[in-house]
Amino acid sequence: MAHGKALNHELSKLFNEMWDMDVNRLMPGKDYTIDLQGKAGAAQQDDSAVQDSAARRLFHSVNEERLKSIKTFAAFISLLDNYETSTGVAEVVTQEEIAENNCFLDAILETEVMKLAHEYLLKKKLAKANLTDFKYQLYDIWFQLYARKEGDRPDSCGFEHVFVGETRRGKQILGLHNWVQFYLQEKRNQIDYKGYVTRKNKTRPDKDDQVLSIQFSWKGSVKPIGSTFIGVSPEFEFALYTIIFLLAEERVTRETVKIEEYELQIVVCRHGHHIGTAYPVLLSTSSED
């Protein structure tokens, strides 16, 4: 076990229930296909120095009709263009964007996945019973702006970091742990997939894997290793990270869970009362930022 943390059985059971009821999840081979190609080379931050082990895109095909016909995905996609990805540049939030954030939260709160998460958090006395209050709580955790560095203007929020991705001084990629954003950026030729990163007991991932460790470049920088769920709905990731965030007190929380066949460490970092970052790590892959 990485970091010697034992498997959290309670959370594993809960997350598997959520996985099973995630009806909006896209299925590999049916709703999308991925093309893994080669294994990523040594990790470098400089794009020009990185060996590219994948000539083609990671996402060979995605059924966009299905993606856009699902309310939570459609609402999620509308949020992806709301952010200035450079840290240090103040975010300007318009009324329209606030409305889009609320619309997204309303959509996910109607799903069975989020209802189960809410129920669980209520039992732990960590969530507000009233759905409107719970929604405000989620808004604060995910969408409230803060400064990544002391003294800076509010330039970031949990949602932007985890789902959209940010860059630091054009040299480093922060966050971007979401497959839909990855796919859409790849489609616009903004992301270059460099290859997969293997985990110990498996020589290479296969095209049906729904958690991957990958290497890619974006906006001129390289993410040496980034882990992401593939195909899952936004509400599933939202529920997972929110639960771990609310259960923990420490700045960085690592919970070891088994979801389906994947042994994962879910990492959640807090920034005060907000999410700093959150991502899955396939166990026995190396560490990442």
mmCIF file of C-alpha atoms in Angstrom:
data_model
loop_
_atom_site.group_PDB
_atom_site.id
_atom_site.type_symbol
_atom_site.label_atom_id
_atom_site.label_comp_id
_atom_site.label_asym_id
_atom_site.label_seq_id
_atom_site.Cartn_x
_atom_site.Cartn_y
_atom_site.Cartn_z
ATOM 1 C CA MET A 1 0.000 0.000 0.000
ATOM 2 C CA ALA A 2 1.289 3.423 -0.834
ATOM 3 C CA HIS A 3 2.096 5.569 2.194
ATOM 4 C CA GLY A 4 1.099 2.627 4.383
ATOM 5 C CA LYS A 5 -2.534 3.657 4.465
ATOM 6 C CA ALA A 6 -4.976 0.833 4.931
ATOM 7 C CA LEU A 7 -7.949 0.391 2.659
ATOM 8 C CA ASN A 8 -10.942 2.421 3.791
ATOM 9 C CA HIS A 9 -13.713 -0.193 3.640
ATOM 10 C CA GLU A 10 -16.557 2.135 4.504
ATOM 11 C CA LEU A 11 -15.698 4.557 1.707
ATOM 12 C CA SER A 12 -14.936 1.726 -0.730
ATOM 13 C CA LYS A 13 -18.412 0.327 -0.152
ATOM 14 C CA LEU A 14 -20.032 3.749 -0.558
ATOM 15 C CA PHE A 15 -18.064 4.638 -3.708
ATOM 16 C CA ASN A 16 -18.878 1.277 -5.297
ATOM 17 C CA GLU A 17 -22.571 1.890 -4.664
ATOM 18 C CA MET A 18 -22.139 5.290 -6.302
ATOM 19 C CA TRP A 19 -20.261 3.728 -9.210
ATOM 20 C CA ASP A 20 -23.072 1.225 -9.760
ATOM 21 C CA MET A 21 -25.784 3.880 -9.690
ATOM 22 C CA ASP A 22 -23.879 6.259 -11.976
ATOM 23 C CA VAL A 23 -26.300 5.840 -14.882
ATOM 24 C CA ASN A 24 -24.801 8.822 -16.704
ATOM 25 C CA ARG A 25 -21.384 7.200 -16.927
ATOM 26 C CA LEU A 26 -20.174 6.600 -20.462
ATOM 27 C CA MET A 27 -19.109 3.069 -21.252
ATOM 28 C CA PRO A 28 -15.782 2.144 -22.871
ATOM 29 C CA GLY A 29 -16.109 0.600 -26.316
ATOM 30 C CA LYS A 30 -19.718 1.707 -26.531
ATOM 31 C CA ASP A 31 -19.883 5.454 -25.857
ATOM 32 C CA TYR A 32 -16.203 6.182 -26.414
ATOM 33 C CA THR A 33 -12.957 4.505 -27.428
ATOM 34 C CA ILE A 34 -9.453 5.378 -26.302
ATOM 35 C CA ASP A 35 -6.180 4.741 -28.092
ATOM 36 C CA LEU A 36 -3.435 4.203 -25.507
ATOM 37 C CA GLN A 37 -0.454 3.797 -27.867
ATOM 38 C CA GLY A 38 2.995 3.898 -26.219
ATOM 39 C CA LYS A 39 4.272 4.154 -22.684
ATOM 40 C CA ALA A 40 5.284 7.699 -21.672
ATOM 41 C CA GLY A 41 8.979 8.491 -21.407
ATOM 42 C CA ALA A 42 10.848 10.056 -18.526
ATOM 43 C CA ALA A 43 9.015 12.947 -16.901
ATOM 44 C CA GLN A 44 10.160 16.407 -17.980
ATOM 45 C CA GLN A 45 8.519 19.785 -17.538
ATOM 46 C CA ASP A 46 9.844 21.130 -20.823
ATOM 47 C CA ASP A 47 7.641 20.176 -23.756
ATOM 48 C CA SER A 48 10.458 20.225 -26.321
ATOM 49 C CA ALA A 49 12.479 17.688 -24.323
ATOM 50 C CA VAL A 50 9.701 15.162 -23.898
ATOM 51 C CA GLN A 51 9.612 11.971 -25.871
ATOM 52 C CA ASP A 52 6.192 11.593 -27.507
ATOM 53 C CA SER A 53 5.066 7.972 -27.369
ATOM 54 C CA ALA A 54 1.666 8.680 -28.888
ATOM 55 C CA ALA A 55 1.300 10.061 -32.392
ATOM 56 C CA ARG A 56 -2.481 10.033 -32.183
ATOM 57 C CA ARG A 57 -4.991 11.383 -29.707
ATOM 58 C CA LEU A 58 -5.949 9.505 -26.555
ATOM 59 C CA PHE A 59 -9.655 9.768 -27.370
ATOM 60 C CA HIS A 60 -10.276 7.992 -30.637
ATOM 61 C CA SER A 61 -13.996 8.669 -30.471
ATOM 62 C CA VAL A 62 -16.615 9.981 -28.055
ATOM 63 C CA ASN A 63 -20.355 9.883 -28.637
ATOM 64 C CA GLU A 64 -20.960 13.620 -28.300
ATOM 65 C CA GLU A 65 -24.673 13.257 -28.971
ATOM 66 C CA ARG A 66 -24.977 11.134 -25.854
ATOM 67 C CA LEU A 67 -22.619 13.395 -23.899
ATOM 68 C CA LYS A 68 -24.609 16.531 -24.692
ATOM 69 C CA SER A 69 -27.976 14.859 -24.193
ATOM 70 C CA ILE A 70 -27.151 14.138 -20.535
ATOM 71 C CA LYS A 71 -28.171 17.084 -18.400
ATOM 72 C CA THR A 72 -25.251 16.970 -15.966
ATOM 73 C CA PHE A 73 -22.627 16.667 -18.717
ATOM 74 C CA ALA A 74 -24.217 19.481 -20.738
ATOM 75 C CA ALA A 75 -24.288 21.767 -17.679
ATOM 76 C CA PHE A 76 -20.708 20.760 -16.840
ATOM 77 C CA ILE A 77 -19.404 21.517 -20.351
ATOM 78 C CA SER A 78 -20.913 25.015 -20.190
ATOM 79 C CA LEU A 79 -18.635 25.786 -17.197
ATOM 80 C CA LEU A 80 -15.375 24.846 -18.870
ATOM 81 C CA ASP A 81 -14.934 28.134 -20.720
ATOM 82 C CA ASN A 82 -15.569 30.329 -17.667
ATOM 83 C CA TYR A 83 -11.992 30.516 -16.417
ATOM 84 C CA GLU A 84 -8.749 32.331 -16.993
ATOM 85 C CA THR A 85 -6.305 29.424 -16.730
ATOM 86 C CA SER A 86 -3.216 31.428 -15.683
ATOM 87 C CA THR A 87 -2.760 31.643 -11.934
ATOM 88 C CA GLY A 88 -2.071 35.166 -10.730
ATOM 89 C CA VAL A 89 -4.627 36.594 -13.162
ATOM 90 C CA ALA A 90 -7.751 37.644 -11.295
ATOM 91 C CA GLU A 91 -10.939 35.809 -12.212
ATOM 92 C CA VAL A 92 -13.956 37.851 -13.169
ATOM 93 C CA VAL A 93 -17.190 36.044 -12.426
ATOM 94 C CA THR A 94 -20.204 37.248 -14.368
ATOM 95 C CA GLN A 95 -23.848 36.840 -13.380
ATOM 96 C CA GLU A 96 -24.219 34.444 -16.281
ATOM 97 C CA GLU A 97 -21.412 32.272 -14.923
ATOM 98 C CA ILE A 98 -22.963 32.251 -11.453
ATOM 99 C CA ALA A 99 -26.204 31.120 -13.083
ATOM 100 C CA GLU A 100 -24.308 28.357 -14.934
ATOM 101 C CA ASN A 101 -22.677 27.199 -11.674
ATOM 102 C CA ASN A 102 -26.100 27.016 -10.011
ATOM 103 C CA CYS A 103 -27.603 25.252 -12.981
ATOM 104 C CA PHE A 104 -24.840 22.631 -12.804
ATOM 105 C CA LEU A 105 -25.324 22.100 -9.055
ATOM 106 C CA ASP A 106 -29.100 21.791 -9.532
ATOM 107 C CA ALA A 107 -28.551 19.164 -12.227
ATOM 108 C CA ILE A 108 -26.173 17.027 -10.192
ATOM 109 C CA LEU A 109 -28.295 17.279 -7.039
ATOM 110 C CA GLU A 110 -31.107 15.523 -8.922
ATOM 111 C CA THR A 111 -28.945 12.444 -9.548
ATOM 112 C CA GLU A 112 -29.006 9.288 -7.422
ATOM 113 C CA VAL A 113 -25.237 9.570 -6.986
ATOM 114 C CA MET A 114 -25.444 12.974 -5.308
ATOM 115 C CA LYS A 115 -28.514 11.959 -3.302
ATOM 116 C CA LEU A 116 -26.552 9.049 -1.867
ATOM 117 C CA ALA A 117 -23.613 11.361 -1.098
ATOM 118 C CA HIS A 118 -25.939 13.821 0.633
ATOM 119 C CA GLU A 119 -27.531 11.026 2.672
ATOM 120 C CA TYR A 120 -24.121 9.746 3.762
ATOM 121 C CA LEU A 121 -22.905 13.225 4.750
ATOM 122 C CA LEU A 122 -26.125 13.849 6.680
ATOM 123 C CA LYS A 123 -25.536 10.693 8.712
ATOM 124 C CA LYS A 124 -22.081 12.023 9.533
ATOM 125 C CA LYS A 125 -23.585 15.427 10.401
ATOM 126 C CA LEU A 126 -21.389 17.068 7.773
ATOM 127 C CA ALA A 127 -24.034 18.354 5.390
ATOM 128 C CA LYS A 128 -27.019 20.653 5.659
ATOM 129 C CA ALA A 129 -30.293 18.729 5.554
ATOM 130 C CA ASN A 130 -32.064 21.281 3.404
ATOM 131 C CA LEU A 131 -31.062 20.810 -0.255
ATOM 132 C CA THR A 132 -30.784 24.528 -0.912
ATOM 133 C CA ASP A 133 -28.434 24.889 2.058
ATOM 134 C CA PHE A 134 -26.459 21.860 0.896
ATOM 135 C CA LYS A 135 -26.172 23.456 -2.536
ATOM 136 C CA TYR A 136 -24.739 26.654 -0.977
ATOM 137 C CA GLN A 137 -22.301 24.481 0.919
ATOM 138 C CA LEU A 138 -21.169 22.836 -2.339
ATOM 139 C CA TYR A 139 -20.951 26.221 -4.033
ATOM 140 C CA ASP A 140 -18.650 27.489 -1.330
ATOM 141 C CA ILE A 141 -16.406 24.409 -1.448
ATOM 142 C CA TRP A 142 -16.064 24.321 -5.232
ATOM 143 C CA PHE A 143 -16.817 27.707 -6.776
ATOM 144 C CA GLN A 144 -15.816 30.299 -4.193
ATOM 145 C CA LEU A 145 -12.746 32.113 -5.527
ATOM 146 C CA TYR A 146 -9.490 32.354 -3.613
ATOM 147 C CA ALA A 147 -5.881 33.318 -4.282
ATOM 148 C CA ARG A 148 -3.488 30.437 -4.978
ATOM 149 C CA LYS A 149 -0.682 32.486 -3.407
ATOM 150 C CA GLU A 150 -0.791 34.830 -0.430
ATOM 151 C CA GLY A 151 -1.572 38.407 -1.367
ATOM 152 C CA ASP A 152 -2.599 37.601 -4.918
ATOM 153 C CA ARG A 153 -5.961 38.525 -6.346
ATOM 154 C CA PRO A 154 -8.581 35.753 -6.240
ATOM 155 C CA ASP A 155 -7.461 33.760 -9.268
ATOM 156 C CA SER A 156 -8.646 30.237 -8.637
ATOM 157 C CA CYS A 157 -11.299 27.910 -7.271
ATOM 158 C CA GLY A 158 -11.566 24.183 -6.665
ATOM 159 C CA PHE A 159 -13.679 23.577 -9.731
ATOM 160 C CA GLU A 160 -11.290 25.416 -12.030
ATOM 161 C CA HIS A 161 -8.249 23.612 -10.688
ATOM 162 C CA VAL A 162 -9.616 20.075 -10.683
ATOM 163 C CA PHE A 163 -11.840 20.068 -13.738
ATOM 164 C CA VAL A 164 -10.558 22.833 -16.038
ATOM 165 C CA GLY A 165 -6.849 22.971 -15.232
ATOM 166 C CA GLU A 166 -4.539 25.932 -14.592
ATOM 167 C CA THR A 167 -1.048 26.968 -15.584
ATOM 168 C CA ARG A 168 1.611 28.565 -13.398
ATOM 169 C CA ARG A 169 3.923 31.080 -15.098
ATOM 170 C CA GLY A 170 3.494 29.166 -18.336
ATOM 171 C CA LYS A 171 5.823 26.519 -16.893
ATOM 172 C CA GLN A 172 3.630 24.143 -15.011
ATOM 173 C CA ILE A 173 0.251 22.518 -15.438
ATOM 174 C CA LEU A 174 -1.871 22.404 -12.298
ATOM 175 C CA GLY A 175 -4.892 20.172 -11.929
ATOM 176 C CA LEU A 176 -6.801 19.203 -15.073
ATOM 177 C CA HIS A 177 -7.980 15.830 -13.844
ATOM 178 C CA ASN A 178 -11.137 15.544 -15.907
ATOM 179 C CA TRP A 179 -11.611 13.387 -18.968
ATOM 180 C CA VAL A 180 -14.262 15.578 -20.666
ATOM 181 C CA GLN A 181 -12.028 18.648 -20.482
ATOM 182 C CA PHE A 182 -9.126 16.520 -21.746
ATOM 183 C CA TYR A 183 -11.187 15.255 -24.669
ATOM 184 C CA LEU A 184 -12.487 18.713 -25.620
ATOM 185 C CA GLN A 185 -9.018 20.280 -25.362
ATOM 186 C CA GLU A 186 -7.578 17.446 -27.438
ATOM 187 C CA LYS A 187 -10.251 17.972 -30.075
ATOM 188 C CA ARG A 188 -9.184 21.633 -30.323
ATOM 189 C CA ASN A 189 -5.537 20.542 -30.613
ATOM 190 C CA GLN A 190 -4.761 22.229 -27.293
ATOM 191 C CA ILE A 191 -3.602 19.053 -25.570
ATOM 192 C CA ASP A 192 -0.989 16.626 -26.810
ATOM 193 C CA TYR A 193 -1.229 13.167 -25.262
ATOM 194 C CA LYS A 194 2.289 11.759 -24.779
ATOM 195 C CA GLY A 195 1.554 8.228 -23.588
ATOM 196 C CA TYR A 196 0.377 6.242 -20.578
ATOM 197 C CA VAL A 197 2.127 5.658 -17.255
ATOM 198 C CA THR A 198 1.984 2.074 -16.014
ATOM 199 C CA ARG A 199 1.023 0.701 -12.634
ATOM 200 C CA LYS A 200 2.896 -2.105 -10.946
ATOM 201 C CA ASN A 201 0.800 -5.222 -11.375
ATOM 202 C CA LYS A 202 -0.242 -4.443 -14.928
ATOM 203 C CA THR A 203 2.237 -4.064 -17.745
ATOM 204 C CA ARG A 204 -0.011 -1.694 -19.603
ATOM 205 C CA PRO A 205 -3.503 -0.283 -19.172
ATOM 206 C CA ASP A 206 -6.155 -1.474 -21.582
ATOM 207 C CA LYS A 207 -8.776 0.408 -23.537
ATOM 208 C CA ASP A 208 -11.512 -0.507 -21.062
ATOM 209 C CA ASP A 209 -9.706 0.960 -18.056
ATOM 210 C CA GLN A 210 -11.724 3.718 -16.421
ATOM 211 C CA VAL A 211 -8.872 5.170 -14.408
ATOM 212 C CA LEU A 212 -5.662 6.111 -16.210
ATOM 213 C CA SER A 213 -2.316 7.696 -15.448
ATOM 214 C CA ILE A 214 -1.138 9.671 -18.438
ATOM 215 C CA GLN A 215 1.436 12.202 -19.559
ATOM 216 C CA PHE A 216 0.462 15.172 -21.718
ATOM 217 C CA SER A 217 1.353 18.708 -22.705
ATOM 218 C CA TRP A 218 -1.017 21.664 -22.594
ATOM 219 C CA LYS A 219 -0.375 25.348 -23.248
ATOM 220 C CA GLY A 220 3.348 24.731 -23.698
ATOM 221 C CA SER A 221 3.966 22.816 -20.459
ATOM 222 C CA VAL A 222 4.062 19.120 -19.675
ATOM 223 C CA LYS A 223 2.176 17.275 -16.969
ATOM 224 C CA PRO A 224 4.644 14.421 -16.311
ATOM 225 C CA ILE A 225 1.951 12.294 -14.713
ATOM 226 C CA GLY A 226 -1.737 13.027 -14.285
ATOM 227 C CA SER A 227 -4.410 10.605 -13.174
ATOM 228 C CA THR A 228 -7.982 10.775 -14.235
ATOM 229 C CA PHE A 229 -11.202 8.804 -14.240
ATOM 230 C CA ILE A 230 -12.418 8.086 -17.769
ATOM 231 C CA GLY A 231 -16.094 8.024 -18.719
ATOM 232 C CA VAL A 232 -17.481 8.781 -15.268
ATOM 233 C CA SER A 233 -20.119 11.463 -14.824
ATOM 234 C CA PRO A 234 -19.253 14.845 -13.307
ATOM 235 C CA GLU A 235 -21.584 14.104 -10.383
ATOM 236 C CA PHE A 236 -19.598 10.964 -9.540
ATOM 237 C CA GLU A 237 -16.307 12.870 -9.238
ATOM 238 C CA PHE A 238 -18.002 15.749 -7.454
ATOM 239 C CA ALA A 239 -19.579 13.405 -4.902
ATOM 240 C CA LEU A 240 -16.371 11.470 -4.307
ATOM 241 C CA TYR A 241 -14.159 14.491 -3.700
ATOM 242 C CA THR A 242 -16.769 16.380 -1.670
ATOM 243 C CA ILE A 243 -17.209 13.445 0.717
ATOM 244 C CA ILE A 244 -13.485 13.100 1.340
ATOM 245 C CA PHE A 245 -13.110 16.865 1.702
ATOM 246 C CA LEU A 246 -15.860 17.091 4.331
ATOM 247 C CA LEU A 247 -14.710 14.015 6.251
ATOM 248 C CA ALA A 248 -11.179 15.303 6.711
ATOM 249 C CA GLU A 249 -9.596 18.076 8.700
ATOM 250 C CA GLU A 250 -5.990 17.965 7.506
ATOM 251 C CA ARG A 251 -4.636 19.985 4.624
ATOM 252 C CA VAL A 252 -3.901 16.955 2.473
ATOM 253 C CA THR A 253 -6.011 13.832 2.739
ATOM 254 C CA ARG A 254 -5.212 10.540 1.068
ATOM 255 C CA GLU A 255 -7.835 7.837 1.272
ATOM 256 C CA THR A 256 -7.102 4.381 -0.097
ATOM 257 C CA VAL A 257 -10.187 2.852 -1.670
ATOM 258 C CA LYS A 258 -11.059 0.072 -4.051
ATOM 259 C CA ILE A 259 -13.597 1.063 -6.705
ATOM 260 C CA GLU A 260 -14.425 -1.764 -9.098
ATOM 261 C CA GLU A 261 -11.042 -3.373 -9.823
ATOM 262 C CA TYR A 262 -9.105 -0.161 -9.221
ATOM 263 C CA GLU A 263 -7.085 0.298 -6.107
ATOM 264 C CA LEU A 264 -6.872 4.050 -5.763
ATOM 265 C CA GLN A 265 -5.686 6.686 -3.467
ATOM 266 C CA ILE A 266 -8.058 9.632 -3.627
ATOM 267 C CA VAL A 267 -6.087 12.763 -2.818
ATOM 268 C CA VAL A 268 -7.894 15.906 -1.686
ATOM 269 C CA CYS A 269 -6.054 19.085 -0.687
ATOM 270 C CA ARG A 270 -7.834 21.898 1.063
ATOM 271 C CA HIS A 271 -7.406 25.607 0.644
ATOM 272 C CA GLY A 272 -9.110 26.919 3.786
ATOM 273 C CA HIS A 273 -12.786 26.055 3.440
ATOM 274 C CA HIS A 274 -12.386 25.251 -0.239
ATOM 275 C CA ILE A 275 -10.997 22.474 -2.381
ATOM 276 C CA GLY A 276 -7.438 23.146 -3.521
ATOM 277 C CA THR A 277 -7.113 20.047 -5.657
ATOM 278 C CA ALA A 278 -8.513 16.522 -5.860
ATOM 279 C CA TYR A 279 -7.576 13.555 -8.002
ATOM 280 C CA PRO A 280 -7.314 9.761 -8.061
ATOM 281 C CA VAL A 281 -3.902 8.067 -7.996
ATOM 282 C CA LEU A 282 -3.731 4.552 -9.323
ATOM 283 C CA LEU A 283 -1.799 2.802 -6.613
ATOM 284 C CA SER A 284 1.739 1.811 -7.425
ATOM 285 C CA THR A 285 2.111 4.671 -9.887
ATOM 286 C CA SER A 286 4.507 7.362 -8.749
ATOM 287 C CA SER A 287 3.448 10.550 -7.038
ATOM 288 C CA GLU A 288 2.179 13.627 -8.844
ATOM 289 C CA ASP A 289 1.141 17.204 -8.192
#
